[in-house]
GROMACS .gro file of C-alpha atoms in nm:
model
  321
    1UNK     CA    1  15.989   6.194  11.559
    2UNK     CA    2  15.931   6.557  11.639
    3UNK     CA    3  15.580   6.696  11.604
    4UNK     CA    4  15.492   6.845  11.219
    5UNK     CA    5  15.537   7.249  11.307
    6UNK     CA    6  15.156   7.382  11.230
    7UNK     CA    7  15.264   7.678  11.027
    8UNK     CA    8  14.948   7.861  10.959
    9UNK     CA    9  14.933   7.865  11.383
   10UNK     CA   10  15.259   7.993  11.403
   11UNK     CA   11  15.178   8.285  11.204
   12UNK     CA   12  14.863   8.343  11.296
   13UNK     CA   13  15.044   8.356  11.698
   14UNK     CA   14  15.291   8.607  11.576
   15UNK     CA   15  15.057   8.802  11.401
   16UNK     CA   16  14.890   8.895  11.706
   17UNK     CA   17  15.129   8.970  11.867
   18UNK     CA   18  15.240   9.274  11.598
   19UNK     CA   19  15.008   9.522  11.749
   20UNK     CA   20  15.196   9.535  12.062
   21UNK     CA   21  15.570   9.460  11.890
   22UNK     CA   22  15.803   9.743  11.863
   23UNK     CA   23  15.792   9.945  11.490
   24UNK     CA   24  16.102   9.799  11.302
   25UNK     CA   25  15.977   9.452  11.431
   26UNK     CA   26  15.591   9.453  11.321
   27UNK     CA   27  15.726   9.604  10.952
   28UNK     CA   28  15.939   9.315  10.912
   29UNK     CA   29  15.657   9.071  10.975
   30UNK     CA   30  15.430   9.234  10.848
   31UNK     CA   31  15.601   9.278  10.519
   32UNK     CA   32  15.675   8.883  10.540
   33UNK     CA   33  15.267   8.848  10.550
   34UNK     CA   34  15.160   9.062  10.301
   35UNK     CA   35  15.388   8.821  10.047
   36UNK     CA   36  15.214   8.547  10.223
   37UNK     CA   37  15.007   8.311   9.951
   38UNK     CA   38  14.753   8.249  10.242
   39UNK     CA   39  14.514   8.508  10.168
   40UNK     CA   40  14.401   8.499  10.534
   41UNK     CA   41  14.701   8.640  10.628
   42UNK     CA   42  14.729   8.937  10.324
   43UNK     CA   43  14.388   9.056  10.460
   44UNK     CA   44  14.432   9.034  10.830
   45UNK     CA   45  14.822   9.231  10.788
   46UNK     CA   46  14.637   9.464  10.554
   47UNK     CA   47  14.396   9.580  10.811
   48UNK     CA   48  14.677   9.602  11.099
   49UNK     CA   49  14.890   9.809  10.867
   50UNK     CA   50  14.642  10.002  10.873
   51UNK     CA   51  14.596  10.026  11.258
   52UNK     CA   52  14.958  10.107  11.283
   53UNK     CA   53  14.948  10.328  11.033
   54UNK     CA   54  15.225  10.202  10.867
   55UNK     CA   55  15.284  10.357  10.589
   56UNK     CA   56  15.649  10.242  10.526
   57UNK     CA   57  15.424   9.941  10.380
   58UNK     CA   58  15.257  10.123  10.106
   59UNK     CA   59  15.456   9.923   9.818
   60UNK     CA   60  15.425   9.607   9.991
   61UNK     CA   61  15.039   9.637  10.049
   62UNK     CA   62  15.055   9.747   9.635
   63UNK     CA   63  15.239   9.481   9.542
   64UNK     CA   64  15.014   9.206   9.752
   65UNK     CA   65  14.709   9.367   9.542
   66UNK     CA   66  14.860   9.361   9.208
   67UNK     CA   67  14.932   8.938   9.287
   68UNK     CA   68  14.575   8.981   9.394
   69UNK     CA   69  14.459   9.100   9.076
   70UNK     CA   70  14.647   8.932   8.878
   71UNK     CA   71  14.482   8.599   9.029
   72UNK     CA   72  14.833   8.434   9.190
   73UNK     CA   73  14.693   8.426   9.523
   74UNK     CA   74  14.301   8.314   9.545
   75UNK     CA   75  14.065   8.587   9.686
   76UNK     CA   76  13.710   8.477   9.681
   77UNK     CA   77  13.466   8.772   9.743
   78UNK     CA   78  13.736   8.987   9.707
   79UNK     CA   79  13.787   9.049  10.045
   80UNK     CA   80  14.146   9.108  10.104
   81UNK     CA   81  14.185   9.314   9.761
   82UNK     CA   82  13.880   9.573   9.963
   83UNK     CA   83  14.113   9.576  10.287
   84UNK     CA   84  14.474   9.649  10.087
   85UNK     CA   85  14.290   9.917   9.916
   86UNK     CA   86  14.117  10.065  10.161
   87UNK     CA   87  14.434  10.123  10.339
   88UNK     CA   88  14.639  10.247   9.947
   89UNK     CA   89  14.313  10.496   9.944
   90UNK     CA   90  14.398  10.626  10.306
   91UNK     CA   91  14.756  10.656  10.256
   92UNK     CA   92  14.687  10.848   9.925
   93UNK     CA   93  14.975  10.567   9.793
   94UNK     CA   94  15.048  10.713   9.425
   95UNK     CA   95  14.999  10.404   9.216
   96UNK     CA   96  14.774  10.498   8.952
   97UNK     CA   97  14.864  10.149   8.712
   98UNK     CA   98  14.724   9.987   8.998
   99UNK     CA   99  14.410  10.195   9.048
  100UNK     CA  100  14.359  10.151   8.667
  101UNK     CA  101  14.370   9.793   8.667
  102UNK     CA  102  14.137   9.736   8.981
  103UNK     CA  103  13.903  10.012   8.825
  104UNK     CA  104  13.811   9.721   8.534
  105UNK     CA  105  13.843   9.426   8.740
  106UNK     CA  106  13.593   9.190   8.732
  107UNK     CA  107  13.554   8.850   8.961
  108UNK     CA  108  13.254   8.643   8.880
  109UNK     CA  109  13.152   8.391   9.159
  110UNK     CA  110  12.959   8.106   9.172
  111UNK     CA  111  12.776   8.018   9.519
  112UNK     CA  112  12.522   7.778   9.398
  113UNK     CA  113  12.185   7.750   9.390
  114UNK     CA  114  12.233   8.128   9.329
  115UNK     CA  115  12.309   8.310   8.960
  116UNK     CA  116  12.729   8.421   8.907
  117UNK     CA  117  12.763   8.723   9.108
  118UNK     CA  118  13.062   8.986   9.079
  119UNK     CA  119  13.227   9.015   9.347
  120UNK     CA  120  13.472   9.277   9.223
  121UNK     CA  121  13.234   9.597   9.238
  122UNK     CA  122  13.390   9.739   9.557
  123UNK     CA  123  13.747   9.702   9.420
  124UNK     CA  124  13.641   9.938   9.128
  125UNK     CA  125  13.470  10.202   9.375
  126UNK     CA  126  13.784  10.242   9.559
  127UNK     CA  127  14.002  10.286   9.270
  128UNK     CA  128  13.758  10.496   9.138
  129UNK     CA  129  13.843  10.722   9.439
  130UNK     CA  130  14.161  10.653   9.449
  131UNK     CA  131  14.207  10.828   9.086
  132UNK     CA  132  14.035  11.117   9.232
  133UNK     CA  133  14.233  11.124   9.572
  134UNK     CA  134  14.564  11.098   9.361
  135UNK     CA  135  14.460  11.400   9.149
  136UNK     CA  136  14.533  11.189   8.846
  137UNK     CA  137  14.519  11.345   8.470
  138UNK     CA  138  14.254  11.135   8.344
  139UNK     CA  139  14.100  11.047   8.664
  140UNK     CA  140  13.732  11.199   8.552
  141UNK     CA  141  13.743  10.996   8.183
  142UNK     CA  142  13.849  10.687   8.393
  143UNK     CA  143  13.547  10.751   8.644
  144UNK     CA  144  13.269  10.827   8.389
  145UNK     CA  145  13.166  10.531   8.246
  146UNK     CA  146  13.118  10.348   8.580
  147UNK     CA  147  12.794  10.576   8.588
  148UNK     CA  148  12.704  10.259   8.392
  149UNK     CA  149  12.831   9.992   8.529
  150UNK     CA  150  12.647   9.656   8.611
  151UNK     CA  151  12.679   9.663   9.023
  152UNK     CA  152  12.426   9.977   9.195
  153UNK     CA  153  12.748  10.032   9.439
  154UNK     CA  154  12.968  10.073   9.155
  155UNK     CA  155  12.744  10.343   9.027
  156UNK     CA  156  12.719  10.535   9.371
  157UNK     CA  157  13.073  10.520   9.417
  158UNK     CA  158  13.154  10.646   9.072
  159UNK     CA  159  12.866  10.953   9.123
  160UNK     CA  160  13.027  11.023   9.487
  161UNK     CA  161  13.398  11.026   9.313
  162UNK     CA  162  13.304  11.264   9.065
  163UNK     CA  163  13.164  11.474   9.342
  164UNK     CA  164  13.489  11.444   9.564
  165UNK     CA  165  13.681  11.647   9.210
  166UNK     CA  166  13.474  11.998   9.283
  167UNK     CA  167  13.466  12.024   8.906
  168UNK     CA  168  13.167  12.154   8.839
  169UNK     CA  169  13.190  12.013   8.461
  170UNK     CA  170  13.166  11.730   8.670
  171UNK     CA  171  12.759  11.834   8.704
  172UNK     CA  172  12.676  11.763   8.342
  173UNK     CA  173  12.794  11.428   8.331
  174UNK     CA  174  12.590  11.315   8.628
  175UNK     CA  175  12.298  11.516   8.518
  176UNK     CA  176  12.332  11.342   8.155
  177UNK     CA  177  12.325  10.996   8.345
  178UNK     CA  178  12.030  11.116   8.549
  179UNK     CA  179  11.871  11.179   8.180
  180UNK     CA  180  11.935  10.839   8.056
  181UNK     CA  181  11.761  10.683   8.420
  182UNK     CA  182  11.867  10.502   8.740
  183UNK     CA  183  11.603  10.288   8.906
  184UNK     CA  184  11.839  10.192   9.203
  185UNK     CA  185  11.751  10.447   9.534
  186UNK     CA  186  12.105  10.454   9.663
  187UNK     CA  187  12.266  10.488   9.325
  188UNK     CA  188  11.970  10.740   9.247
  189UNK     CA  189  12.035  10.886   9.584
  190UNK     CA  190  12.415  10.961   9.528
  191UNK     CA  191  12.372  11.115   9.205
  192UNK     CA  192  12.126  11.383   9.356
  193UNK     CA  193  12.399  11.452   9.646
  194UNK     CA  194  12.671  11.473   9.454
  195UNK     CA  195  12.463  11.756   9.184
  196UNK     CA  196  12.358  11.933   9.475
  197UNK     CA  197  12.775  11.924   9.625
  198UNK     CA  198  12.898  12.007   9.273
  199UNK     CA  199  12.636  12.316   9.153
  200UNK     CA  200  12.322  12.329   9.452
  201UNK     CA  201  12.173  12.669   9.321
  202UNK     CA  202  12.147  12.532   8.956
  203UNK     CA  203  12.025  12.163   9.057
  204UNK     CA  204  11.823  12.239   9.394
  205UNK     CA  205  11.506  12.253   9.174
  206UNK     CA  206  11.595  11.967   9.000
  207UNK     CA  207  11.576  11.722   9.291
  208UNK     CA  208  11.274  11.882   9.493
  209UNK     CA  209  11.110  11.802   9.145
  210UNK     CA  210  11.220  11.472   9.239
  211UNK     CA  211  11.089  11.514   9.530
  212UNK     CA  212  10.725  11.636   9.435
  213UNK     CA  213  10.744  11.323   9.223
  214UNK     CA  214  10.765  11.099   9.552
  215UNK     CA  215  11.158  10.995   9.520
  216UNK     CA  216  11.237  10.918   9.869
  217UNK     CA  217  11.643  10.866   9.733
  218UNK     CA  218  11.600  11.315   9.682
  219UNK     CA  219  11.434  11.368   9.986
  220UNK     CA  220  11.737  11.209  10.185
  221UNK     CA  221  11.981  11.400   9.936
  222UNK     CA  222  11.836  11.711  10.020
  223UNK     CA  223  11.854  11.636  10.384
  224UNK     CA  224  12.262  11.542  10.358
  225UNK     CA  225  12.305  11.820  10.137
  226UNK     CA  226  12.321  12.063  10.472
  227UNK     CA  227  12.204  12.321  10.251
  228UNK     CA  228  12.009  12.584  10.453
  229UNK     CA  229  11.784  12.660  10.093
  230UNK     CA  230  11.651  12.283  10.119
  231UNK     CA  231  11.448  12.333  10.409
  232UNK     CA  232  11.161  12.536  10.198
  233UNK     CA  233  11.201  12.231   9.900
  234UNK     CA  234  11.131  12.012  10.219
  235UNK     CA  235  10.844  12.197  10.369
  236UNK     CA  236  10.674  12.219   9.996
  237UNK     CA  237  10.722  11.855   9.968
  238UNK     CA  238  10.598  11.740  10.302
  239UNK     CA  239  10.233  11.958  10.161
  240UNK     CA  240  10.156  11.649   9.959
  241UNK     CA  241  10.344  11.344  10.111
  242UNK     CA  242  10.196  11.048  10.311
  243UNK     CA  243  10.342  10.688  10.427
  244UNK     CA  244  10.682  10.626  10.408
  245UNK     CA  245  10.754  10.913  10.212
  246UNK     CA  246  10.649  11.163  10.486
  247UNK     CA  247  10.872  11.008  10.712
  248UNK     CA  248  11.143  11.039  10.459
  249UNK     CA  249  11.098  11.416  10.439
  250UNK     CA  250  11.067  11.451  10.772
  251UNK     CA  251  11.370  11.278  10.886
  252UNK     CA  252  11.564  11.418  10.584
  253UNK     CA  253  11.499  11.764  10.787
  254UNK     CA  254  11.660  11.636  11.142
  255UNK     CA  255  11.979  11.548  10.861
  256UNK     CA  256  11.980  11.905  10.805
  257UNK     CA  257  12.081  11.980  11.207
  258UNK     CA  258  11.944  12.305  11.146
  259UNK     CA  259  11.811  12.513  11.416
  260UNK     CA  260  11.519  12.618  11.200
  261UNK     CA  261  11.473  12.235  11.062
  262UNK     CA  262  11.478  12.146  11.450
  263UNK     CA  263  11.207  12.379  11.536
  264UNK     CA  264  10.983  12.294  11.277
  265UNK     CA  265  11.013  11.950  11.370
  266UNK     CA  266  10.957  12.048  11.784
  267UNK     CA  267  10.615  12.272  11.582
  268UNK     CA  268  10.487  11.953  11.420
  269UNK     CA  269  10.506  11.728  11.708
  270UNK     CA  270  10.309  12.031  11.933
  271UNK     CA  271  10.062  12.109  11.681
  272UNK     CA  272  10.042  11.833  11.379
  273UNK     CA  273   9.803  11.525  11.370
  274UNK     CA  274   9.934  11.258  11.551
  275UNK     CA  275  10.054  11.026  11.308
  276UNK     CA  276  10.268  11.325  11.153
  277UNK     CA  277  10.363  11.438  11.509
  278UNK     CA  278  10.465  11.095  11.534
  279UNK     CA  279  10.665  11.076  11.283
  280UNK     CA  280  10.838  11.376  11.357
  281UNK     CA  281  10.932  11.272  11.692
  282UNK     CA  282  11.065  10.978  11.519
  283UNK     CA  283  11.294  11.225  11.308
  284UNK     CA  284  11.429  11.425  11.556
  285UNK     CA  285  11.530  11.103  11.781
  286UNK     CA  286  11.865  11.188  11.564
  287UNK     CA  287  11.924  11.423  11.828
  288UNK     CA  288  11.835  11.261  12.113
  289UNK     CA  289  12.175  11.242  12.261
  290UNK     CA  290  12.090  11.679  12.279
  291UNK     CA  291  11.925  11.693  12.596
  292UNK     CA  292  11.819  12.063  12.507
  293UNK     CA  293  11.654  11.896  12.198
  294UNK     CA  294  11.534  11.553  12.386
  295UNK     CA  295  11.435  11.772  12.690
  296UNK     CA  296  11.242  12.041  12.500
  297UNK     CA  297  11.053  11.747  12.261
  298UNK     CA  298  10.964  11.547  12.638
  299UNK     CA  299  10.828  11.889  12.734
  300UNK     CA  300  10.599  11.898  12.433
  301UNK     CA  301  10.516  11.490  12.421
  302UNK     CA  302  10.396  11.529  12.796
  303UNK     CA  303  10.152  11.863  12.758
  304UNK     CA  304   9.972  11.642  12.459
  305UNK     CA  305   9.840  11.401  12.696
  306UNK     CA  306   9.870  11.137  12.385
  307UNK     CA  307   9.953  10.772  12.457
  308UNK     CA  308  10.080  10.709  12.131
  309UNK     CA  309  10.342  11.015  12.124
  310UNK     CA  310  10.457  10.909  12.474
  311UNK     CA  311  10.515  10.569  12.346
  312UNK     CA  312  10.674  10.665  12.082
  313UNK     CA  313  10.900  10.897  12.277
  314UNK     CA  314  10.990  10.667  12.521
  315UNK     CA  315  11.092  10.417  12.237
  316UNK     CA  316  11.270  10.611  12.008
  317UNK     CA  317  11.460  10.845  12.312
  318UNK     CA  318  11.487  10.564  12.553
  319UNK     CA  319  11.352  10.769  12.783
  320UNK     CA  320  11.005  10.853  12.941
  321UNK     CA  321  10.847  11.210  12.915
   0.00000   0.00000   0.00000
């Protein structure tokens, strides 16, 4: 009696082998895999579709989420729904039913002893960009409300969405859900960046109040912002900051990868106490890989004479002064 054919290992064999294959060939089996009912094999064809850039695939890798969705295949944690639409929100695919369905689906898990967790709170943040990427009609009413949804990431993604439209309308909605509160950092965090990307003159003030109030999430949002007017909101909030906060601020200035940010970190570690000079060294280890920067800042460490900044060069450079 011939020997039972292990099918999973037979596709799993020819599915590595599609990187290499020629073009017509890996579509054809990759097509075959993304109908698969193995979820294993949706996921991994999802993410070499992506590799390959194959974007003959775009209403196969819809279709395999939609099945998804719909709960005909079995997808615990979500995982492959993430990797098909990672890929949809690359391509730009323009299937908004889709994006509208994932942006309310919910997948509650049980993983004992733990409470039911969703699982599904990624799925909604990409469709809530993919809306937005698609330039879809209603894409900001869709969006809005998951400023309230259950899952922190959810939230961020929804703030950072809203951003991505340059609708500067899109300011008072986020400032209205800044009103009503947000006690998670990053969701906090990605509210402030996307006010200052949307309207910065008109909202600058409005996170270095933040700031002054100790928010760490609007000290790093000032710092991504790039904006060359949050240096001073910086400087005025480093007056009054200690502990973690101060190294907040201070690192938030290396984000800026401003020449002016840069000196004033080089002034600190030259002429500041040394648990602030410190600190700053730890900041501007951002640009370590600068050997002007890392060069100048070993220049400075060494004329101290301190032990502790030397250390602290020497671990955060990965090189001695």
């Amino acid at each position: 009696m011939a020997p039972r054919k292990n099918t999973f290992d037979d596709k799993l064999a020819r599915l590595r082998k599609l990187a290499d294959a020629p073009e017509a060939e890996a579509i054809v089996e990759l097509r075959k895999l993304l109908a698969d009912d193995n979820v294993f094999f949706i996921g991994e064809a999802a993410k070499l579709v992506k590799t390959l850039e194959a974007r003959a695939l775009e209403k196969d890798l819809a279709d395999a989420c939609k099945r998804l969705l719909a709960g005909e295949v079995a997808d615990r944690g979500c995982i492959a729904k993430r990797l098909l639409l990672d890929v949809l929100v690359m391509f730009e695919a323009h299937v908004p039913e889709l994006y509208l369905e994932g942006l309310r689906h919910k997948q509650v898990e049980f993983t004992p002893p733990g409470p039911p967790t969703d699982t599904a709170g990624a799925v909604r943040g990409y469709c809530a960009h993919a809306l937005v990427r698609i330039d879809h009609p209603d894409a900001i009413l869709e969006v809005a409300p998951l400023l309230f949804d259950d899952l922190p990431e959810v939230r961020m993604a929804a703030a950072e969405a809203l951003a991505s439209t340059g609708e500067q309308n899109c300011a008072a909605i986020l400032h209205a859900r800044l009103l009503a509160g947000e006690d998670e950092s990053d969701a906090l965090g990605a509210i402030y960046r996307s006010l200052l990307a949307l309207a910065p003159k008109r909202y600058l003030p409005l996170v270095g109040e933040a700031l002054r109030d100790g928010q760490d999430a609007a000290a790093l949002a000032l710092g991504e912002s790039r904006l060359p007017a949050a240096l001073p909101v910086l400087k005025s909030g480093l007056e009054r900051a200690s502990g973690d906060l101060e190294g907040t601020i201070l690192l938030s200035m290396a984000l800026l990868r401003m020449e002016e940010a840069t000196a004033y970190l080089r002034e600190l570690v030259e002429k500041a106490p040394e648990n602030r000079a410190a600190k700053a060294i730890e900041a501007l280890a951002l640009h370590r890989h600068d050997a002007r920067v890392s060069d100048r800042v070993a220049e400075i460490v060494k004329a101290r004479k301190s032990k502790k900044l030397a250390r602290m060069f020497s671990e955060k450079f990965g090189r001695d002064v």
